């Protein structure tokens, strides 16, 4: 008796699931299969190696820090773009997506050229004792670069649709501009900022192209986790590469689940207090 | 520099705050986005226009450009069909496992490009799942064009679907239902009602998908094998030249990719403008 | 062409949208489905349109299974609350849509379509606006386009889902009259969903009052208004005063007022009575049972006036309607003290259980001594 009114349910779902199965699920199964060659013990041993540990710490620590910086700077830039009118605003707005549109390898060599000791900025920074290229700072810079659009683009529509009346009401109640921002505006933005944080984080953790050029890839110092995988693959050590892949994937997913839990919690909190 | 709303007298403090936010934002965006972009073109022309042209007018550069276009031409249509199918299923029907499907669509966004490439090496590489079988049948996927395409499809899989799903969710299915009641067939409903309603979002998705497909580096770098003239896309060619200290050559190719990025941004802004006009039109 | 709906049920995971609903719709009839949100009226309409299917039950048209036909074969016209116009098509293209998507052998020629669209646009008074886009029209105009689009396919049944719900009050009133005239002209079987009981009373030949997936009452508007069969209908259709009644020696009463002796009552101890605002007499002679009430407010609403009176005896404020021209005659100014009694009540006995639910199927209509009707 039950029929669907709009056609194409079987066809569209069937195609989508098959496609996802072939492109995403099957390869993931292959990853799990190959990683099992090394086994849990092997993975733990891998994690115990100082070089792996240092690379993971740089990838995840750097990405967390970069996402955090992006939230702060992104909030400021989005605020300026949404709330103020100034010359060049539309062009800057369009440029926000540059890190997304610019191929990562291009971003990588461009950043390196600028911050290398003889580069545009490098030649001024290095004498001051600030080494960016070929240090963890360079890795961080590249990670901030690739994650930047995510915070702004997530925040922008929400900030645009925020009711200005609420801020006006706060001010008629005697709140200063800063108080209004901290007590009225910011709490409502927290869940959105967390979404942007998560997206920027996910992008930065696995980032490869824009990082490897500026990182210098010095073991134990500026070597990122994805590079370890590439090195294992170059040595045709598929099992270890797969194990590293599983570790990275697991860490990223755990982090994202944590962020989304935090997000749900803050959203509920925001709704309850509203 | 004026406030967003007229007729509101601003205190000196407020004006100072506003000015500093605007100046800091402009400064940051210039140093952080404009300077790197500009540096690409400056470096490419460092030794003059002649050197620039010479470093592009080479067989391996042309092969890289052709390969990049080929990968995009295969990848984008496939992901468009997938995006349409996934969005149609997810927004027009209720079924069990919908949330899981949504999560799977987003998954490639949280997988490192290097790991994405690795997945296909593990499937089709020499020691991979299907490796031995492929070897005996003489089919080459890894270190060949099919591998590049597969890795690129994986990386760009979410882009079209993610643009369509929220839009189609918000639009609801009333217009399609009316079309059905008026006697339209399934295909008529799709082409005459659904497609016109989502055309801008679809184009937007295509644009993002294409930009990433042409610019992808990490994933294709793993599966490519870096065989000059055969399996190097433009981003890979940039890397190889850079590692050979051929900076002008690297930046020359990079400047072409940067132009593509600028074109993408311009089209994207135009689409957003058009899209907003269409929204106001509803 | 009678549509016979038999024992329809439709369950959603958390709610029974339709629960054993049966209804016959005669050819050419204008039926309003009225009820609060969640009462199942829209589900019923969607089933008729072919956009949903019942879990149980049948719909037949002259004995033919109506549900066997898909939405596109059913030949119904459908109008949604938010119009669902195709935003990328002009008004003309919207109206022509149903004709243009027909298979080639049944499709009218270009010229025929143009003539038909012209005729429909004239009928909905939009002849000048054919080349506009929906976004360039007002809400009322959009809804008329939606109606013309539905009529273009010459449907057997016209289905309207809260068609005036998104319009402002003035436009709504004008469109109601217009729709009624259109219906009289075309004689098209029409099923109309609304949560606005006034709209249903004004427009329909017959109204179907729905609540929680069930039909509470079916009848002509004045019947339903005058003889509501359930407490829900009393409260949902028209305005009313709810008064708790207690059993007295051989009659019923509340406070210092009671019905004439001998009123029916059976075995029940308590009941609830519903009194329409126009069924309260404000000048009961001394010697007859009545409440003493104080007039609190007078709200003049054109030809009639709404009064709020407070009855201390039962601690309740009652609504009374009088003709505006009677205001001066009875010295009806705030503060006046009146002798008040119901002239007509619809009464439902309450069971003895703790919840005091009305007893199903028991209902009396009681008249006071000074009743006129």
Tab-separated table of N, CA and C in Angstrom, chain A residues 40-101:
chain	number	residue	atom	x	y	z
A	40	UNK	N	47.936	-4.442	16.922
A	40	UNK	CA	47.841	-3.418	17.956
A	40	UNK	C	49.199	-3.208	18.619
A	41	UNK	N	49.891	-4.308	18.870
A	41	UNK	CA	51.206	-4.213	19.515
A	41	UNK	C	52.153	-3.388	18.648
A	42	UNK	N	52.088	-3.666	17.361
A	42	UNK	CA	52.937	-2.935	16.434
A	42	UNK	C	52.625	-1.450	16.436
A	43	UNK	N	51.322	-1.140	16.498
A	43	UNK	CA	50.919	0.268	16.517
A	43	UNK	C	51.447	0.942	17.777
A	44	UNK	N	51.331	0.230	18.906
A	44	UNK	CA	51.811	0.807	20.167
A	44	UNK	C	53.319	1.043	20.112
A	45	UNK	N	54.014	0.084	19.506
A	45	UNK	CA	55.463	0.236	19.392
A	45	UNK	C	55.815	1.454	18.520
A	46	UNK	N	54.996	1.583	17.478
A	46	UNK	CA	55.187	2.712	16.570
A	46	UNK	C	54.995	4.034	17.308
A	47	UNK	N	53.958	4.046	18.164
A	47	UNK	CA	53.656	5.256	18.918
A	47	UNK	C	54.766	5.567	19.917
A	48	UNK	N	55.456	4.512	20.353
A	48	UNK	CA	56.503	4.721	21.349
A	48	UNK	C	57.761	5.310	20.719
A	49	UNK	N	57.870	5.223	19.403
A	49	UNK	CA	59.080	5.749	18.771
A	49	UNK	C	59.069	7.277	18.846
A	50	UNK	N	60.190	7.849	19.309
A	50	UNK	CA	60.222	9.296	19.534
A	50	UNK	C	59.913	10.077	18.270
A	51	UNK	N	60.342	9.566	17.129
A	51	UNK	CA	60.142	10.308	15.896
A	51	UNK	C	58.650	10.373	15.535
A	52	UNK	N	57.971	9.221	15.658
A	52	UNK	CA	56.541	9.206	15.392
A	52	UNK	C	55.813	10.133	16.363
A	53	UNK	N	56.196	9.986	17.630
A	53	UNK	CA	55.543	10.764	18.669
A	53	UNK	C	55.691	12.255	18.398
A	54	UNK	N	56.908	12.650	18.044
A	54	UNK	CA	57.165	14.074	17.796
A	54	UNK	C	56.331	14.564	16.612
A	55	UNK	N	56.236	13.721	15.567
A	55	UNK	CA	55.483	14.129	14.387
A	55	UNK	C	53.993	14.261	14.704
A	56	UNK	N	53.470	13.294	15.452
A	56	UNK	CA	52.048	13.358	15.818
A	56	UNK	C	51.771	14.574	16.689
A	57	UNK	N	52.729	14.818	17.616
A	57	UNK	CA	52.548	15.965	18.507
A	57	UNK	C	52.518	17.258	17.694
A	58	UNK	N	53.399	17.340	16.716
A	58	UNK	CA	53.438	18.556	15.895
A	58	UNK	C	52.153	18.685	15.071
A	59	UNK	N	51.716	17.580	14.456
A	59	UNK	CA	50.528	17.644	13.610
A	59	UNK	C	49.289	18.013	14.427
A	60	UNK	N	49.100	17.315	15.537
A	60	UNK	CA	47.873	17.553	16.303
A	60	UNK	C	47.970	18.804	17.161
A	61	UNK	N	49.131	19.002	17.826
A	61	UNK	CA	49.301	20.208	18.636
A	61	UNK	C	49.234	21.448	17.761
A	62	UNK	N	49.955	21.391	16.642
A	62	UNK	CA	49.957	22.533	15.722
A	62	UNK	C	48.570	22.833	15.193
A	63	UNK	N	47.835	21.755	14.848
A	63	UNK	CA	46.503	21.959	14.286
A	63	UNK	C	45.551	22.560	15.319
A	64	UNK	N	45.654	22.078	16.564
A	64	UNK	CA	44.788	22.633	17.621
A	64	UNK	C	45.081	24.112	17.821
A	65	UNK	N	46.390	24.426	17.888
A	65	UNK	CA	46.782	25.816	18.100
A	65	UNK	C	46.336	26.673	16.909
A	66	UNK	N	46.552	26.137	15.707
A	66	UNK	CA	46.186	26.895	14.509
A	66	UNK	C	44.683	27.144	14.462
A	67	UNK	N	43.886	26.115	14.805
A	67	UNK	CA	42.433	26.278	14.794
A	67	UNK	C	42.014	27.312	15.837
A	68	UNK	N	42.694	27.283	16.991
A	68	UNK	CA	42.391	28.260	18.030
A	68	UNK	C	42.691	29.673	17.560
A	69	UNK	N	43.869	29.857	16.944
A	69	UNK	CA	44.224	31.179	16.417
A	69	UNK	C	43.219	31.621	15.363
A	70	UNK	N	42.814	30.668	14.535
A	70	UNK	CA	41.853	30.995	13.486
A	70	UNK	C	40.522	31.465	14.053
A	71	UNK	N	40.120	30.874	15.187
A	71	UNK	CA	38.861	31.293	15.801
A	71	UNK	C	38.955	32.756	16.225
A	72	UNK	N	40.093	33.121	16.857
A	72	UNK	CA	40.247	34.491	17.352
A	72	UNK	C	40.311	35.485	16.186
A	73	UNK	N	41.243	35.204	15.267
A	73	UNK	CA	41.409	36.135	14.147
A	73	UNK	C	40.182	36.118	13.243
A	74	UNK	N	39.637	34.913	13.024
A	74	UNK	CA	38.472	34.778	12.165
A	74	UNK	C	37.288	35.559	12.702
A	75	UNK	N	37.110	35.532	14.015
A	75	UNK	CA	36.008	36.281	14.621
A	75	UNK	C	36.180	37.776	14.353
A	76	UNK	N	37.421	38.245	14.521
A	76	UNK	CA	37.674	39.675	14.307
A	76	UNK	C	37.397	40.050	12.835
A	77	UNK	N	37.940	39.258	11.933
A	77	UNK	CA	37.794	39.586	10.506
A	77	UNK	C	36.323	39.498	10.081
A	78	UNK	N	35.628	38.449	10.553
A	78	UNK	CA	34.226	38.304	10.184
A	78	UNK	C	33.419	39.490	10.707
A	79	UNK	N	33.725	39.881	11.920
A	79	UNK	CA	33.031	41.027	12.514
A	79	UNK	C	33.215	42.265	11.630
A	80	UNK	N	34.461	42.495	11.239
A	80	UNK	CA	34.733	43.663	10.394
A	80	UNK	C	33.971	43.564	9.073
A	81	UNK	N	33.954	42.364	8.477
A	81	UNK	CA	33.304	42.202	7.171
A	81	UNK	C	31.790	42.326	7.257
A	82	UNK	N	31.215	41.841	8.352
A	82	UNK	CA	29.747	41.825	8.450
A	82	UNK	C	29.213	43.142	8.991
A	83	UNK	N	29.896	43.684	9.994
A	83	UNK	CA	29.317	44.822	10.705
A	83	UNK	C	29.754	46.180	10.170
A	84	UNK	N	30.895	46.245	9.501
A	84	UNK	CA	31.385	47.550	9.081
A	84	UNK	C	31.437	47.653	7.570
A	85	UNK	N	31.326	48.874	7.070
A	85	UNK	CA	31.493	49.126	5.643
A	85	UNK	C	32.777	49.913	5.460
A	86	UNK	N	33.679	49.416	4.626
A	86	UNK	CA	34.915	50.156	4.375
A	86	UNK	C	35.376	49.848	2.963
A	87	UNK	N	36.204	50.735	2.404
A	87	UNK	CA	36.624	50.523	1.016
A	87	UNK	C	37.388	49.209	0.882
A	88	UNK	N	37.112	48.484	-0.162
A	88	UNK	CA	37.815	47.225	-0.404
A	88	UNK	C	37.205	46.041	0.315
A	89	UNK	N	36.073	46.274	0.987
A	89	UNK	CA	35.484	45.197	1.778
A	89	UNK	C	35.086	44.007	0.911
A	90	UNK	N	34.480	44.289	-0.236
A	90	UNK	CA	33.986	43.180	-1.061
A	90	UNK	C	35.130	42.348	-1.621
A	91	UNK	N	36.219	43.018	-1.983
A	91	UNK	CA	37.363	42.271	-2.516
A	91	UNK	C	37.981	41.401	-1.433
A	92	UNK	N	38.135	41.981	-0.243
A	92	UNK	CA	38.695	41.193	0.858
A	92	UNK	C	37.780	40.014	1.175
A	93	UNK	N	36.488	40.271	1.143
A	93	UNK	CA	35.524	39.204	1.406
A	93	UNK	C	35.719	38.062	0.409
A	94	UNK	N	35.892	38.421	-0.860
A	94	UNK	CA	36.082	37.382	-1.879
A	94	UNK	C	37.403	36.651	-1.665
A	95	UNK	N	38.428	37.392	-1.155
A	95	UNK	CA	39.752	36.791	-0.993
A	95	UNK	C	39.833	35.805	0.167
A	96	UNK	N	38.854	35.867	1.071
A	96	UNK	CA	38.879	34.981	2.242
A	96	UNK	C	39.057	33.526	1.805
A	97	UNK	N	38.435	33.163	0.689
A	97	UNK	CA	38.483	31.769	0.251
A	97	UNK	C	39.761	31.408	-0.487
A	98	UNK	N	40.694	32.362	-0.579
A	98	UNK	CA	41.926	32.080	-1.319
A	98	UNK	C	42.627	30.803	-0.829
A	99	UNK	N	42.808	30.633	0.485
A	99	UNK	CA	43.497	29.408	0.923
A	99	UNK	C	42.766	28.150	0.490
A	100	UNK	N	41.474	28.272	0.275
A	100	UNK	CA	40.707	27.125	-0.165
A	100	UNK	C	40.884	26.898	-1.667
A	101	UNK	N	40.906	27.983	-2.409
A	101	UNK	CA	40.971	27.868	-3.867
A	101	UNK	C	42.399	27.663	-4.373
